[in-house]
Structure formats: C-alpha cells, structure tokens
Amino acid sequence: MKAHTRVVVIGGGIAGCSTLYHLTKEGWTDVVLIERNELTSGTTWHSAAQVTNFGMNQTMVGLKSHSIKLYKELRDDVDYPVSYRHGDGGIRLANTEAQMDGYRHFASMARGMGVEFEVIDAAECARRHPLISTDNLLGGLWDGNDGDIDPASLCQALARRARNAGAEVYRNTPVIGLTQHKDDSWTVHTEHGDISCEIVVNACGYRVNEVGAMMNVHHPVMSMEHQYFVTEDIPAIVEAGHRMPLIRCPISDYYCRQEKNGLLIGFYEQGCKTWGMDGIDPHFVNALCPDDLDRITDVLEGAFARMPALTDVGIKTVVNGPITYTIDGAPLVGPIPGKRNAFCITGLRAGLGEGGGHGWMLAQQIVHGEACYDTWCIDPRRFTGHANVELTALKAIEDYQNEFRFHFPNEHRPAGRMAKTTPLTPILAAQGAAFTVVNGWERMEFIKPSPDFHVTHSFHFDESFPVVAEEVAAVQNGVGLTEVNGFNRFEITGSDAGSFIDRMFCGRITAEAGRVGLGYLLNRHGRLKGEATIANLPASDRGPVRMWYGSAAASEYHDMDWLTKHIGADEDVTIKSLTNDMTILVIAGPKARDVLQSVSRADWSKAGFPWLSVRECFIGFAPATVMAVSFSGEMAYEIHVPNASLYAAYTALREAGEAHGMTLFGAHAIDSMRMEKGYLHWKGDILSEFDPFETGLDRFVHLEKADFIGKAALTLRAKTAPKKRLVTIQVDSETTPARPGASVMLDGTVVGTVSSGGYGHRVKMNLAYAFVDAAVAAQGQEFAIDILGLIVPARVVAKVQYDAANLRVRA
Ligand SMILES: Cc1cc2nc3c(=O)[nH]c(=O)nc-3n(C[C@H](O)[C@H](O)[C@H](O)COP(=O)(O)OP(=O)(O)OC[C@H]3O[C@@H](n4cnc5c(N)ncnc54)[C@H](O)[C@@H]3O)c2cc1C
C-alpha cells in the first residue's frame, strides 16, 4: 500500500467504484479505493440491479442518464464487456387519475433533460407486457430506457478502468480508524497499515455509520431488510418471444423484471423491518438475512392478481438483504456536514441504477467544488440536527412502505413530524393551522376554515385555493401575522466581520449600522451559491457590534460550512448559529405599523424607521430585533424573538392586532405574494447551475468591488451573453399551476424549465418563473408549457407584477 495519495475512497461497492472511476475521469489519478473484503461484498452483490431513467427532478434524471450512457459504453467494451440488458422498457403502473397526472408531470420534466417518457393507457400497458391484467389499472408511465445490469462485472469494469488510469485498489483491507490533522488532511488507518491523504470518501453502504463514527459523524442512513424472489420458467414468457418490460407497482408495492425465462419480483411490504440498528456483525460479508416470505403476503397477493401466470410457477431463489434509506429517500452525495475534506456517497437505495451518476456528481464536487447539475437534492447537508437514528428509522420505514408512491406537491407524510417546533406550534394548531415541513420545522401553511377541512393532494390547485386567497386579501387590505420558524440566523462578530462579509458577497452589502441588505454568494465558478440578508446591529446592552446573517431554513449546515471554510487564518471572525434559539414573527399589511407602534415605545414612523432598517427593542416586555423587510410586497416587519419570549411577543401582537382586525396567514399566502413581486426561492429559483445575470440578479452584482469569491469567473462570464434567463411567465390555466420542472415549449421544442409556479391572488394571474433560452426571454414572448400533458399557452411578462415601484413596502 502507498504511503500517501490524494483521495482515499472507503468501500468497494457500486458507490465507491463509480467514485474512483469518475475521479480519474476528472483528471485525479493519484487516488485509492480501500475495501474491507472483496469488491461488491456489501449490498451490491445481491442487487436486483434494475436501471431506470425515472427521477423526481431534473438532477436525478440527468445523473441517471449518465449511468445509462456509461453502462452502455461498458457493455460495448470489447476487452471487458459488462452484461447490461438495456432497453427492455419499463412501466410504472397507476390506478388513479392523480397518479397519472404525476406521471404526466414527470414526463414533461424529463423532456427538458432530453429523456422521453410515454404516458400510456391500461390497454397499452397490457399490450407491452402480455403477462399483466388490466383490472384496477388506469395506465402507466413507460420508460424505454429501463433494463438491468450485472452488478459484479459493472464494479469490476469501473475499478479496472480506474486502475488503468493510475488509481489503486486495496482489497481485504478493513479501515479501522481515521485521524484528521490540523491542515485538514487525513490519515486512514487500516488493518494493513496507514495511508495519508488529502480527502476521504465514505462509500461504506450499510456500514456507513461504522466509518462515520471514526470521524465522529452520524449519517442519517438506515438499513431495511428487502426481499425479492426469482421464479422458475414461465411458459408465457417463452411463448411471447420477446423480453418482458419491467414493472413498478405503487398499487401493490412490488417491482418485477425478467430473469432468464422467469420473473424476479421484489416487494415493499407494510410490515417492514429495519436492520442493523444495534450494530452489524463484522462477519456479515457477502451475506443475506434469513428469508421471511410470510412478511410479504400483503403485497404478494397484489402481484399475483396483476400477473396470474405467477400462481402456477415455483420459486427458485429468495434473496433478503439490507438496503439503505435516508430521511427523504434520496441518497447523501457530497460534503460531510461539519467536516473538511470529507465526502460521502451513501444511503443509496437504487444504487445500481443511480450509482454511475452519483459517482460522477461526487467526483465533480471533489475536483471542481461543484457539479454540472445543482446537487442540493442529494446534498448531505440538507438534514440538520434533528436527523438522528430514531427519526431516520421512522422516515425510512415510511419511505419503504411508499416506495413507488411519489410525493404530491405540498405533501408531507406523517412519520417523524413535530421534529422541530416552537412554543407557538401548539397554539397555532389550536387555531386551525395546517403545517408544512421545512428542514424538520413545522411551519404554518394556512388556517383551516373548519376542523375537518381536508386538502386532496394533486397537481392542480386544491381546496386551499380560496382559503389562501382570503389570507392574502387580509394582508393586502389590513394586517396579518405569521410565524417564520427555522429561518437560518447566524451572528457574525469580530473585528474582521465587515471585510469578511464583503468578500463573501458579489454585491455591496450595507456596512451602515442599523441597516439591512440583501446579497448573493457565488462559488468559484461565478455561479450562485447562496442568498442572505445581512443586518448590521450596533453595539448595545445585548452585545457588541454584530452582523446577523439570515438565509433559508434548510441552509443552516450548507451556509455554515461555506462561511467557516472561508475565514482566513489571520481573520478575527466568529460565527455562531442562532437558528434554533430564535424565531421570526412577521406582521405584514398597511396596518402593520399601527400594530407595531401600539406594542413598542420606539418611533416606528416612516422617517424614524424606514424600509431596510433594523433595531433592537421590546415588543411588550419581550426582547426583540425588528427589521423593516418584506417578502410579501406589503409594508412588513420581521420581529426576531428569542424562543423564550416568543409566546409573550405573540400575545402582545395579537392583543394589539385585535383593534386592526389582524388575522393569521401562512406559507402558501407568502408564496403567492412573493411570486407577484419577483422574489426568488433558494434552491427553487436560485441554483448553482446559473450565475446572477442568468437569474436576473444583475443589480446585486458589483464587479468593480475589490474582491469577492467568484469574481474572476463572473468577470469572464459577464463578457459573454447568458445562455439562459430567468423570466416571469403568465400561464393561461385556471385550474393548474406550472410545477417546478415543467417544460417550456416553443414550436414543439423545449426552450426552458419552470422553477416555481403559483397563483398570484392580488393580481389574479397564474404565474411561473422559468429559465428559458436567452434568445426567447423578451417580454411578450409567447410559449406553451407542458402542464400534465396539456399544451398550455403562456407568455413572458414583467418580472414584478405587483407594486413594481415598491410604494407599499416603503409607505
Ligand atoms: C434485495 C435488493 C434489491 C435491490 N435492487 C436494486 C435494483 O433493482 N436497482 C438498483 O439500482 N438498486 C437496487 N438495490 C440497491 C443497491 O443494491 C444498493 O443501492 C447498492 O448496491 C449500494 O451500493 P453501495 O456501494 O452504496 O454499498 P455496498 O454495496 O454495501 O458497498 C459498501 C462497501 O463498503 C465496504 N466497507 C464497509 N466498511 C468498510 C471498512 N471499514 N473498510 C473498508 N471497506 C468497508 C463493504 O465491504 C462494501 O463492499 C437493491 C438492494 C437490495 C438489498
């Protein structure tokens, strides 16, 4: 074994082998893979190994397309051909119109990535898969790229290519410890000696937390037992004379593909079982869990009813193995939170299909700092402090039980709820609040008009539409109150805080005491990394001069990582997170000032506290920090309160609000209003794939600033015309919003992708934001958007549809 290398990848399943190979493809060839046993002796060896192009968002579709392209290349390699049956096709079944709508949306979304899915009816499903019955079937989604691959030869082929490029692979070499040094480099301790390196990658499958513990990290990954069986030959398959397409069934929770002349069927039973929660036997190598077919009888019946031919054949083999899940079903591929020079590629539940693409995403992040697609949907930092073993187990079970049932827009499933709440949560619940979940935080969605009010999950506008319209009207005409909990808040102090912040943002952030500014952080490629407000708090009896950095609720670990990474060795900067200690109450509407004035002694007049001011004060007797900022487009105040005083502040505001008819409003109302104002969502509209010019944030860029992260790259980018532009679009539909991912079409060609969509209740317009080709981004440009399979007329309109002059926020 070498003494030193650039990257050590720990784990030789598909995740590790793909990462190693892609590191060499990105040009890093002094890299090593260390495997405790033989390659593919974890989950990979017994995988059903289906490969699909289906994904829930464009990043997943894009990385799966990469897998398919790569696997075809490996199949066609004459020196070492991998067995890959590509193009058998596959059908995701549906028995409800709502599921069919979902498939129509996914087809529209995939088209933007150059992938064609087909939505087909029940008769066509049966024509393509002669073994299935059409009882209780409406139709399905056809993925022509579906197929399956031989896991062992795939991993060997990737390792072989990586070795040929200069990488080394050490088998039968368990990693037993990790030491990180002051310069952030690592020593990897193995049973056969040590190796030092710059970067480590945890690709240890179901043993991820054994290696995680070596660096004091817990990864929110849980293993579930998962079974499939393989049948004896089925005469109807032999007679059909062609291979059967794959089936994925959300009606009865199983998948199925052809294996020789029989079928391989895998099950997602309701009475499912976690695995390895109290530790994993070190000798569990190339091993399986005991068969337990009794556990799957609930779903077996559904499979038999769909494919009656199954009733007459015997079972040849049963496989029961551990499969990993995370809290939201997507893997963890990227930087390990709170660590430097440490990455993971883990929690893969469809690792054979996706592994090629995930390894590609990770290698790009390691080598270039960022991948070609925005990788937030797989970023390990998207879960924060609440993501412990118990929560992960609850969500993993729920996800397993719903394996093929996608989440509808605004659907938040019941397991692991109330992970993060404030003292107001039960109070708002008692007043009828429905809740959405943001990074574990329960956030008020809207107030239900009656206790039994129910929203049907769908891709169309739902029953909450008139409720939200009323909340918006109440804010527009009077005053409303909402709680924005979980908002990310860092306190940045130290004599270099000002210059540090200046370097982090591409624009000029106000340095003036008592003022608030909005700014954007770029990566070194000049593309968007983050969005934050900076509030400059002067010294007071609550502390010295402080900068408050505020950003999206989910960004806590991501932004902390980015900021702390850039503090210079000789800079006096300290960053402390207040995210879990403070909550924001927002009052918004033309009467907001009157409410505030009646609960606080300070001068809240326009002259005394103009827009974009910040001040420490009391709301009643609750200490608070108030900012005159607005995400609704109405006069608004953000009232930041320590959680200990939240109830007191809320009570004071409610009592004062009574005289002004103050009502509650929720996150849906905010979303409607922000769409009318042209305000963006981080990781909805603010993506690492685009720069600030493409995103329409030109006025937040000051290229003449002495320096900022990404300046050199952005200066170069500024010299060429942007390829894409974010535009506001009016959509001609009364029933359905354009959901993120929907394709924007011109003359039958995809020219863009929707990033946000929703109804603007004040302007009475169905609005969307979309990144479109720059050549067709001018105001007035007519398009069509593929919304649930319908070609809906749409056009580019002015970015701001409501109070473009900001007269209401400045009033
Ligand atoms: C029954 C079943 C069916 C499946 N069907 C499909 C399917 O049809 N399609 C699909 O895409 N996916 C499927 N999957 C999932 C897929 O198999 C996994 O997502 C994938 O194999 C995970 O690969 P991995 O590399 O992350 O983990 P693993 O394959 O478990 O690899 C991890 C490696 O790390 C090594 N390691 C662990 N600790 C150490 C250490 N301390 N030092 C050195 N090395 C270490 C292990 O020995 C192991 O080789 C299925 C899974 C199961 C269980």
Tab-separated table of C-alpha atoms and ligand atoms in Angstrom, residues 9-18 33-52 64 71 147-149 151 155 170 172-177 188-190 202-208 210-211 214 224-228 246 248 255 257 264 266 268 284-286 288 319-324 345-355, ligand 1:
chain	number	residue	atom	x	y	z
A	9	VAL	CA	-12.393	6.104	-1.200
A	10	ILE	CA	-13.506	3.675	1.504
A	11	GLY	CA	-15.819	0.934	0.235
A	12	GLY	CA	-15.810	-1.122	-2.937
A	13	GLY	CA	-19.484	-1.386	-3.859
A	14	ILE	CA	-21.010	0.467	-6.796
A	15	ALA	CA	-20.761	3.795	-4.915
A	16	GLY	CA	-17.024	3.511	-4.248
A	17	CYS	CA	-16.108	2.018	-7.635
A	18	SER	CA	-18.063	4.675	-9.514
A	33	LEU	CA	-10.002	2.593	-3.069
A	34	ILE	CA	-9.853	0.546	0.122
A	35	GLU	CA	-12.260	-2.363	0.602
A	36	ARG	CA	-12.532	-4.460	3.777
A	37	ASN	CA	-13.297	-7.680	1.833
A	38	GLU	CA	-13.655	-8.290	-1.915
A	39	LEU	CA	-15.252	-5.709	-4.214
A	40	THR	CA	-19.090	-5.911	-4.141
A	41	SER	CA	-19.288	-7.870	-0.914
A	42	GLY	CA	-21.821	-5.462	0.651
A	43	THR	CA	-25.314	-4.863	-0.765
A	44	THR	CA	-24.136	-4.610	-4.340
A	45	TRP	CA	-23.543	-8.344	-4.896
A	46	HIS	CA	-27.177	-9.390	-4.462
A	47	SER	CA	-28.912	-6.402	-6.026
A	48	ALA	CA	-31.805	-6.889	-8.434
A	49	ALA	CA	-29.810	-4.317	-10.407
A	50	GLN	CA	-32.579	-2.652	-12.376
A	51	VAL	CA	-31.523	0.507	-14.147
A	52	THR	CA	-34.139	3.185	-14.816
A	64	LYS	CA	-29.408	8.516	-14.273
A	71	TYR	CA	-23.222	1.395	-18.734
A	147	GLY	CA	-33.065	-2.508	-18.151
A	148	ASP	CA	-30.806	-4.385	-15.744
A	149	ILE	CA	-27.090	-4.896	-15.280
A	151	PRO	CA	-23.538	-5.706	-10.519
A	155	CYS	CA	-17.975	-2.735	-10.442
A	170	TYR	CA	-6.597	-2.447	-1.961
A	172	ASN	CA	-9.235	-7.270	2.092
A	173	THR	CA	-8.071	-4.158	3.911
A	174	PRO	CA	-10.572	-3.013	6.563
A	175	VAL	CA	-10.357	0.657	7.518
A	176	ILE	CA	-10.229	0.769	11.317
A	177	GLY	CA	-9.677	4.442	12.122
A	188	VAL	CA	-6.567	6.447	7.141
A	189	HIS	CA	-5.701	3.558	9.475
A	190	THR	CA	-6.232	0.077	8.096
A	202	ASN	CA	-17.174	7.272	2.916
A	203	ALA	CA	-18.789	4.816	0.480
A	204	CYS	CA	-19.461	2.078	3.014
A	205	GLY	CA	-23.094	1.199	2.256
A	206	TYR	CA	-24.868	-0.209	5.304
A	207	ARG	CA	-21.646	0.174	7.318
A	208	VAL	CA	-21.618	3.940	6.689
A	210	GLU	CA	-19.170	2.452	11.448
A	211	VAL	CA	-16.812	4.592	9.389
A	214	MET	CA	-14.366	7.057	13.144
A	224	MET	CA	-34.160	-2.027	5.795
A	225	GLU	CA	-34.466	-5.737	5.041
A	226	HIS	CA	-35.642	-6.103	1.451
A	227	GLN	CA	-36.668	-9.290	-0.334
A	228	TYR	CA	-37.098	-10.488	-3.869
A	246	LEU	CA	-40.013	-4.096	-16.031
A	248	ARG	CA	-43.046	-0.966	-10.795
A	255	TYR	CA	-41.269	-4.451	-8.864
A	257	ARG	CA	-38.277	-7.900	-14.198
A	264	LEU	CA	-37.629	-11.590	-10.419
A	266	GLY	CA	-39.156	-7.584	-5.224
A	268	TYR	CA	-42.116	-3.445	-0.280
A	284	PHE	CA	-21.796	-10.225	7.662
A	285	VAL	CA	-19.949	-10.309	4.334
A	286	ASN	CA	-21.465	-11.488	1.028
A	288	LEU	CA	-28.068	-12.379	3.363
A	319	VAL	CA	-32.898	-13.001	-1.571
A	320	ASN	CA	-33.291	-10.902	1.587
A	321	GLY	CA	-30.675	-8.212	2.012
A	322	PRO	CA	-30.094	-4.857	3.674
A	323	ILE	CA	-30.897	-1.796	1.584
A	324	THR	CA	-30.172	1.726	2.787
A	345	ILE	CA	-21.770	8.703	-1.162
A	346	THR	CA	-24.196	6.695	0.833
A	347	GLY	CA	-27.860	5.962	1.558
A	348	LEU	CA	-28.295	4.651	-1.979
A	349	ARG	CA	-31.483	2.626	-2.290
A	350	ALA	CA	-31.268	2.330	-6.067
A	351	GLY	CA	-27.533	2.380	-6.245
A	352	LEU	CA	-27.061	0.151	-9.258
A	353	GLY	CA	-29.182	2.354	-11.481
A	354	GLU	CA	-28.036	5.624	-9.987
A	355	GLY	CA	-24.501	4.761	-8.885
B	1	LIG	C1	-32.637	-7.048	-2.404
B	1	LIG	C2	-32.129	-5.768	-3.040
B	1	LIG	C3	-32.500	-5.460	-4.342
B	1	LIG	C4	-32.032	-4.281	-4.920
B	1	LIG	N1	-32.402	-3.976	-6.197
B	1	LIG	C5	-31.931	-2.866	-6.795
B	1	LIG	C6	-32.257	-2.572	-8.133
B	1	LIG	O1	-33.004	-3.292	-8.775
B	1	LIG	N2	-31.717	-1.461	-8.707
B	1	LIG	C7	-30.900	-0.642	-8.017
B	1	LIG	O2	-30.450	0.349	-8.575
B	1	LIG	N3	-30.597	-0.895	-6.726
B	1	LIG	C8	-31.085	-1.973	-6.095
B	1	LIG	N4	-30.772	-2.251	-4.801
B	1	LIG	C9	-29.956	-1.276	-4.071
B	1	LIG	C10	-28.498	-1.353	-4.472
B	1	LIG	O3	-28.092	-2.680	-4.491
B	1	LIG	C11	-27.688	-0.515	-3.497
B	1	LIG	O4	-28.163	0.806	-3.534
B	1	LIG	C12	-26.217	-0.516	-3.824
B	1	LIG	O5	-25.726	-1.816	-4.018
B	1	LIG	C13	-25.442	0.156	-2.696
B	1	LIG	O6	-24.092	0.166	-3.042
B	1	LIG	P1	-23.002	0.800	-2.078
B	1	LIG	O7	-21.743	0.819	-2.810
B	1	LIG	O8	-23.535	2.078	-1.535
B	1	LIG	O9	-22.950	-0.182	-0.831
B	1	LIG	P2	-22.316	-1.649	-0.705
B	1	LIG	O10	-22.532	-2.452	-1.903
B	1	LIG	O11	-22.821	-2.209	0.574
B	1	LIG	O12	-20.779	-1.356	-0.624
B	1	LIG	C14	-20.155	-0.843	0.533
B	1	LIG	C15	-18.777	-1.445	0.612
B	1	LIG	O13	-18.062	-0.823	1.668
B	1	LIG	C16	-17.233	-1.803	2.265
B	1	LIG	N5	-16.855	-1.375	3.612
B	1	LIG	C17	-17.670	-1.198	4.675
B	1	LIG	N6	-16.969	-0.857	5.766
B	1	LIG	C18	-15.663	-0.801	5.378
B	1	LIG	C19	-14.458	-0.502	6.052
B	1	LIG	N7	-14.439	-0.215	7.363
B	1	LIG	N8	-13.308	-0.536	5.356
B	1	LIG	C20	-13.301	-0.811	4.045
B	1	LIG	N9	-14.420	-1.122	3.353
B	1	LIG	C21	-15.593	-1.109	4.007
B	1	LIG	C22	-18.113	-3.026	2.260
B	1	LIG	O14	-17.386	-4.226	2.428
B	1	LIG	C23	-18.810	-2.930	0.919
B	1	LIG	O15	-18.149	-3.635	-0.089
B	1	LIG	C24	-31.204	-3.402	-4.189
B	1	LIG	C25	-30.852	-3.743	-2.883
B	1	LIG	C26	-31.318	-4.902	-2.309
B	1	LIG	C27	-30.943	-5.226	-0.907
